[in-house]
Short mmCIF file of C-alpha atoms and ligand atoms in Angstrom, two decimals:
data_model
loop_
_atom_site.label_atom_id
_atom_site.label_comp_id
_atom_site.label_asym_id
_atom_site.label_seq_id
_atom_site.Cartn_x
_atom_site.Cartn_y
_atom_site.Cartn_z
CA MET A 1110 83.68 97.63 83.46
CA GLU A 1111 86.67 97.09 81.87
CA PRO A 1112 88.06 93.95 82.76
CA PRO A 1113 91.58 94.35 85.04
CA VAL A 1114 94.99 94.41 83.90
CA SER A 1115 96.23 91.28 83.73
CA ASP A 1116 98.71 90.55 87.01
CA SER A 1117 100.38 87.77 85.94
CA LYS A 1118 102.49 88.47 83.32
CA SER A 1119 106.42 88.17 83.75
CA GLY A 1120 108.95 90.59 82.95
CA VAL A 1121 106.69 93.65 84.42
CA LEU A 1122 107.61 96.35 86.61
CA TYR A 1123 105.21 97.48 88.13
CA VAL A 1124 105.33 100.85 89.60
CA VAL A 1125 103.59 100.93 92.65
CA ALA A 1126 102.29 103.62 94.98
CA THR A 1127 102.38 103.23 98.61
CA PRO A 1128 100.84 105.69 101.61
CA ILE A 1129 102.02 109.57 102.53
CA GLY A 1130 100.97 108.84 106.03
CA ASN A 1131 97.68 106.15 106.37
CA LEU A 1132 99.29 102.77 106.06
CA GLU A 1133 95.54 101.61 105.52
CA ASP A 1134 95.60 103.80 102.23
CA LEU A 1135 97.96 100.60 100.74
CA SER A 1136 95.42 99.52 97.97
CA PRO A 1137 95.03 95.27 98.25
CA ARG A 1138 96.31 95.02 94.94
CA ALA A 1139 99.44 97.14 96.01
CA ALA A 1140 100.27 94.61 98.46
CA ARG A 1141 99.83 91.36 96.95
CA LEU A 1142 101.99 92.77 94.12
CA LEU A 1143 104.85 93.26 97.14
CA GLY A 1144 104.31 89.89 97.93
CA GLU A 1145 104.51 88.09 94.21
CA VAL A 1146 107.47 90.54 92.60
CA ALA A 1147 110.73 88.75 92.87
CA LEU A 1148 112.62 92.50 94.02
CA ILE A 1149 110.99 95.85 95.01
CA ALA A 1150 113.84 98.58 93.97
CA ALA A 1151 112.81 100.96 96.96
CA GLU A 1152 114.12 104.65 97.41
CA ASP A 1153 115.58 103.72 100.01
CA THR A 1154 115.16 100.27 101.39
CA ARG A 1155 115.01 100.72 105.44
CA HIS A 1156 112.10 103.38 104.85
CA THR A 1157 110.36 100.47 102.60
CA ALA A 1158 111.15 97.65 105.03
CA GLY A 1159 109.18 99.06 107.56
CA LEU A 1160 106.42 98.61 105.39
CA LEU A 1161 106.93 95.02 104.28
CA ARG A 1162 107.11 94.68 108.02
CA HIS A 1163 103.91 95.89 108.36
CA LEU A 1164 102.72 93.65 106.09
CA GLY A 1165 103.88 90.47 107.20
CA LEU A 1166 106.62 90.56 104.00
CA SER A 1167 109.56 88.87 103.33
CA VAL A 1168 110.83 90.57 99.63
CA PRO A 1169 114.66 90.86 98.25
CA MET A 1170 114.91 94.76 97.92
CA LEU A 1171 117.71 96.84 95.61
CA SER A 1172 118.28 100.32 96.35
CA LEU A 1173 117.44 102.92 93.59
CA HIS A 1174 117.55 107.10 94.17
CA GLU A 1175 118.76 109.90 91.93
CA HIS A 1176 122.68 108.89 92.26
CA ASN A 1177 122.52 105.69 91.36
CA GLU A 1178 119.15 105.24 89.18
CA ALA A 1179 121.12 105.32 85.67
CA ALA A 1180 123.36 102.85 86.56
CA ARG A 1181 120.58 100.11 87.70
CA VAL A 1182 119.11 100.23 84.88
CA GLU A 1183 121.03 97.31 83.34
CA GLN A 1184 121.00 95.30 86.36
CA LEU A 1185 117.30 95.68 86.55
CA ASP A 1186 116.60 95.43 83.02
CA ALA A 1187 118.29 91.85 82.48
CA ARG A 1188 116.10 90.40 85.52
CA LEU A 1189 112.72 91.49 83.20
CA ALA A 1190 114.59 89.58 80.50
CA ALA A 1191 114.61 86.82 82.69
CA GLY A 1192 111.21 86.87 83.06
CA GLU A 1193 111.00 87.97 86.29
CA ALA A 1194 108.16 90.60 88.32
CA LEU A 1195 110.19 93.61 89.52
CA ALA A 1196 108.16 96.29 91.37
CA LEU A 1197 109.30 100.09 92.25
CA VAL A 1198 108.69 101.89 95.28
CA SER A 1199 109.25 105.40 96.11
CA ASP A 1200 109.32 106.99 100.12
CA ALA A 1201 106.13 107.60 100.32
CA GLY A 1202 103.41 108.24 97.44
CA THR A 1203 103.73 107.52 93.39
CA PRO A 1204 107.06 106.66 92.57
CA LEU A 1205 108.16 109.68 89.62
CA ILE A 1206 106.54 112.11 90.95
CA SER A 1207 108.96 114.49 92.55
CA ASP A 1208 110.43 110.83 93.25
CA PRO A 1209 113.01 108.61 91.90
CA GLY A 1210 112.12 106.16 88.76
CA PHE A 1211 111.95 108.96 85.86
CA VAL A 1212 115.16 107.76 84.12
CA LEU A 1213 114.54 103.65 84.73
CA VAL A 1214 111.14 103.82 83.25
CA ARG A 1215 111.81 105.86 80.36
CA GLU A 1216 114.83 103.04 79.57
CA LEU A 1217 112.75 99.68 80.09
CA ARG A 1218 109.79 101.74 77.45
CA ALA A 1219 112.64 102.36 74.79
CA ARG A 1220 113.74 98.96 75.22
CA GLY A 1221 110.02 97.39 75.08
CA ARG A 1222 109.19 96.33 78.23
CA ARG A 1223 106.29 96.20 80.05
CA VAL A 1224 105.95 99.04 82.40
CA VAL A 1225 102.06 98.78 85.15
CA PRO A 1226 101.39 101.73 86.85
CA VAL A 1227 99.67 100.43 90.43
CA PRO A 1228 97.57 103.63 91.35
CA GLY A 1229 97.53 104.65 95.06
CA PRO A 1230 98.08 107.43 97.17
CA CYS A 1231 99.76 110.79 95.88
CA ALA A 1232 100.07 114.03 97.96
CA LEU A 1233 99.41 116.29 95.30
CA VAL A 1234 95.88 114.68 94.07
CA ALA A 1235 94.80 114.15 97.67
CA ALA A 1236 95.41 117.88 98.67
CA LEU A 1237 93.99 119.68 95.45
CA SER A 1238 90.89 116.72 95.92
CA ALA A 1239 90.25 118.52 99.13
CA ALA A 1240 91.35 122.43 98.90
CA GLY A 1241 88.18 123.57 97.54
CA LEU A 1242 90.56 125.17 94.39
CA PRO A 1243 89.87 124.77 91.07
CA THR A 1244 90.80 121.57 89.73
CA ASP A 1245 89.69 121.41 86.02
CA ARG A 1246 93.34 123.02 85.03
CA PHE A 1247 96.15 122.81 87.61
CA ALA A 1248 100.18 122.97 86.63
CA PHE A 1249 102.17 120.62 88.90
CA GLN A 1250 105.17 122.34 89.70
CA GLY A 1251 107.26 119.69 92.30
CA PHE A 1252 109.44 122.05 94.36
CA LEU A 1253 110.30 125.08 94.44
CA PRO A 1254 114.71 126.36 93.99
CA ALA A 1255 115.92 126.39 97.41
CA LYS A 1256 117.52 129.96 96.89
CA GLY A 1257 115.38 133.41 97.24
CA ALA A 1258 115.73 134.86 93.84
CA GLY A 1259 115.15 131.79 92.03
CA ARG A 1260 111.92 131.23 94.34
CA ARG A 1261 110.98 134.71 92.91
CA GLY A 1262 112.15 134.36 89.51
CA ARG A 1263 110.12 131.06 89.23
CA LEU A 1264 107.13 132.52 90.65
CA GLU A 1265 107.26 135.22 88.73
CA THR A 1266 107.58 133.10 85.59
CA LEU A 1267 104.47 131.45 87.32
CA ALA A 1268 101.89 134.58 87.92
CA ALA A 1269 99.96 134.88 84.92
CA ARG A 1270 99.28 131.38 84.41
CA GLU A 1271 94.86 131.34 84.89
CA GLU A 1272 95.27 127.32 86.74
CA THR A 1273 95.44 126.29 90.04
CA LEU A 1274 99.17 126.18 90.91
CA VAL A 1275 100.46 122.99 93.01
CA PHE A 1276 104.07 122.92 94.89
CA TYR A 1277 105.54 120.75 97.16
CA GLU A 1278 107.30 122.55 100.33
CA SER A 1279 109.14 121.28 103.63
CA PRO A 1280 108.79 122.93 106.68
CA HIS A 1281 112.10 124.51 106.30
CA ARG A 1282 110.90 126.65 103.61
CA ILE A 1283 107.59 126.88 104.10
CA ARG A 1284 107.90 130.58 105.51
CA ASP A 1285 110.42 131.75 102.82
CA THR A 1286 108.06 130.54 100.46
CA LEU A 1287 104.64 132.34 101.82
CA ALA A 1288 106.69 135.05 102.42
CA ASP A 1289 107.78 134.60 98.49
CA LEU A 1290 103.83 133.88 97.22
CA ALA A 1291 102.71 137.10 99.23
CA THR A 1292 105.45 139.57 97.39
CA VAL A 1293 105.07 138.27 94.11
CA MET A 1294 101.20 137.05 93.97
CA GLY A 1295 100.07 139.03 96.16
CA ASP A 1296 96.17 138.72 97.97
CA ARG A 1297 95.81 135.68 96.02
CA ARG A 1298 94.46 132.61 97.73
CA VAL A 1299 96.15 129.86 98.61
CA VAL A 1300 95.50 126.98 100.13
CA LEU A 1301 97.83 124.79 102.44
CA ALA A 1302 97.46 120.97 102.83
CA ARG A 1303 99.78 119.61 105.66
CA GLU A 1304 100.39 116.12 107.24
CA LEU A 1305 97.68 114.46 104.63
CA THR A 1306 96.53 111.51 105.92
CA LYS A 1307 98.37 111.85 109.32
CA THR A 1308 97.20 112.75 113.33
CA PHE A 1309 97.50 116.40 112.76
CA GLU A 1310 96.15 116.42 108.76
CA THR A 1311 95.53 120.64 108.79
CA PHE A 1312 94.26 123.02 105.84
CA LEU A 1313 95.03 126.40 106.11
CA ASP A 1314 93.31 128.94 103.76
CA GLY A 1315 93.91 132.69 103.03
CA SER A 1316 96.10 135.17 101.88
CA ALA A 1317 100.13 134.37 101.87
CA GLU A 1318 99.90 137.16 104.51
CA ALA A 1319 97.02 135.70 106.37
CA LEU A 1320 98.98 131.90 106.72
CA LEU A 1321 102.34 133.43 107.70
CA ALA A 1322 100.29 135.35 110.75
CA ARG A 1323 98.68 132.50 111.31
CA MET A 1324 102.64 130.83 111.52
CA GLU A 1325 103.93 133.54 114.17
CA VAL A 1326 100.65 132.26 116.42
CA ASP A 1327 101.09 128.36 115.90
CA PRO A 1328 104.38 127.52 115.19
CA ASP A 1329 103.31 123.80 114.92
CA GLN A 1330 101.33 125.03 111.26
CA ALA A 1331 104.67 125.19 110.32
CA ARG A 1332 105.36 121.51 110.88
CA GLY A 1333 105.06 118.75 108.88
CA GLU A 1334 104.83 117.79 104.86
CA PHE A 1335 103.12 120.32 102.63
CA VAL A 1336 101.20 120.64 99.19
CA VAL A 1337 101.45 124.44 99.01
CA MET A 1338 97.97 125.31 96.37
CA VAL A 1339 97.63 128.62 95.01
CA ALA A 1340 94.62 130.17 92.92
CA GLY A 1341 95.25 131.14 89.04
CA ALA A 1342 95.59 134.88 88.13
CA PRO A 1343 92.18 135.49 86.92
CA PRO A 1344 91.21 136.06 83.54
CA ARG A 1345 92.69 137.77 81.00
CA GLN A 1346 90.62 140.64 79.37
CA GLU A 1347 89.59 139.03 76.54
CA ASP A 1348 88.31 136.17 78.16
CA GLU A 1349 85.50 137.85 78.27
CA ALA A 1350 82.54 135.37 80.24
CA ALA A 1351 85.13 135.46 83.02
CA VAL A 1352 85.55 139.32 82.96
CA VAL A 1353 81.47 139.66 83.16
CA GLU A 1354 81.60 137.45 85.46
CA GLY A 1355 83.70 139.65 87.83
CA GLU A 1356 82.40 142.84 87.07
CA ALA A 1357 78.74 141.30 87.79
CA LEU A 1358 79.72 140.84 91.24
CA LEU A 1359 82.36 143.34 92.12
CA ALA A 1360 79.13 146.02 90.21
CA ALA A 1361 76.42 144.04 92.89
CA LEU A 1362 78.90 144.67 96.02
CA LEU A 1363 79.11 147.96 95.21
CA ALA A 1364 75.11 148.01 95.25
CA GLU A 1365 75.27 146.92 98.36
CA GLY A 1366 77.20 149.30 99.74
CA VAL A 1367 80.63 147.48 100.17
CA GLY A 1368 83.33 149.36 99.88
CA VAL A 1369 86.09 149.39 96.98
CA LYS A 1370 88.61 147.81 98.85
CA GLN A 1371 86.42 145.19 100.20
CA ALA A 1372 84.45 144.28 97.32
CA ALA A 1373 88.18 143.95 95.49
CA SER A 1374 89.03 141.38 98.05
CA VAL A 1375 86.03 139.36 98.28
CA ALA A 1376 86.42 139.17 93.89
CA ALA A 1377 90.32 138.13 94.59
CA ARG A 1378 89.27 135.42 97.36
CA VAL A 1379 85.89 134.27 95.21
CA LEU A 1380 87.80 134.31 91.96
CA GLY A 1381 91.13 134.27 92.30
CA GLY A 1382 93.77 136.83 90.88
CA ALA A 1383 95.32 139.99 91.89
CA ARG A 1384 93.60 141.75 94.78
CA LYS A 1385 95.39 145.19 93.36
CA ALA A 1386 93.50 144.36 90.03
CA TRP A 1387 89.88 143.87 91.23
CA TYR A 1388 90.47 147.11 93.36
CA ALA A 1389 91.32 148.70 89.79
CA ARG A 1390 88.39 147.53 88.14
CA ALA A 1391 86.26 147.43 91.16
CA GLN A 1392 86.92 151.52 91.39
CA ALA A 1393 86.25 151.51 88.15
CA LEU A 1394 82.66 150.46 87.75
CA LYS A 1395 82.46 152.88 91.23
CA ASP A 1396 83.66 155.76 89.09
CA ALA A 1397 81.30 154.94 85.74
CA GLY A 1398 78.16 154.24 87.57
N1 LIG B 2084 105.94 111.04 95.39
C1 LIG B 2084 105.27 111.45 96.31
C2 LIG B 2084 103.92 112.25 96.00
O1 LIG B 2084 102.83 110.73 95.35
O2 LIG B 2084 103.29 112.91 96.88
C3 LIG B 2084 105.94 112.63 96.61
C4 LIG B 2084 107.43 112.57 97.17
S1 LIG B 2084 108.28 114.54 97.50
C5 LIG B 2084 109.64 114.05 97.45
C6 LIG B 2084 107.41 115.35 99.33
C7 LIG B 2084 106.85 115.72 99.14
O3 LIG B 2084 105.31 115.53 99.17
C8 LIG B 2084 106.60 116.43 100.33
O4 LIG B 2084 107.82 117.69 100.67
C9 LIG B 2084 105.82 117.13 100.64
O5 LIG B 2084 105.94 118.14 100.01
C10 LIG B 2084 104.89 115.96 100.03
N2 LIG B 2084 103.49 115.30 100.63
C11 LIG B 2084 104.27 113.67 101.02
N3 LIG B 2084 103.51 113.49 101.64
C12 LIG B 2084 102.64 114.34 102.24
C13 LIG B 2084 101.59 114.64 103.39
N4 LIG B 2084 101.25 113.50 104.23
N5 LIG B 2084 100.86 115.63 103.45
C14 LIG B 2084 101.46 116.55 102.66
N6 LIG B 2084 101.93 116.37 101.79
C15 LIG B 2084 103.15 115.47 101.57
#
């Protein structure tokens, strides 16, 4: 094992991941560094004050959010130049991941400053690690556009991507997003990770339409914070191995007496992709055989 990176150097900005719900997820290294730095740049100082109270720490803080980030660069750079160690945190999870900090880190790196990650909680990684969707390749897309037309347009540009798609979503838009996913992606498998690491943590798995129906019956399922994961598109025709795998599955199902429609549903669920496309393949196999 490599020796740990030295934390002792001055003039360093530590980018510190903080819990996304469960305070026990803060690493001992993160807790120690938050107590050692001269200043914490925080997305919302009142929010981070709660975390510091929990840790029994009293450390000076400065707000750093999307509206003042560029203006903070000079100020923080001057303190690093004076040899101070600083920390950057967001309200929850890993800074810069759908959170402020990118401009600061880019500018500090451009000036040759040392920027050190202190890894820890991140909703998208936690969600993927327990969803049961392929993780060998995935595309994190942050938040979808808030308005329907923009959202559907973005989903259309992503519909042919073969890797797992990952989105962040708020409770205000989760139903609209599921409805648009149903329209654009059809029966593709969707996994919703809700309230990760918190009391009401839930994973729901099914087509977007089925998940919407579930929320109708149980409106609590639409509350809280969400990571939305969508199975990638079925492999393109030229990906012969994958097509062979899919057709073998369909053929086995048809041979067992499973109907074309149901075989297509199973293939879409197991391998991802639009049920329509699997239906066409299953029908072709049945006609041929
Ligand atoms: N930087 C954070 C991270 O590392 O995950 C993400 C910040 S982003 C502003 C907030 C979004 O992350 C939420 O709207 C939700 O989509 C997702 N998120 C954060 N905490 C979550 C949790 N406990 N469960 C599910 N999703 C969460």
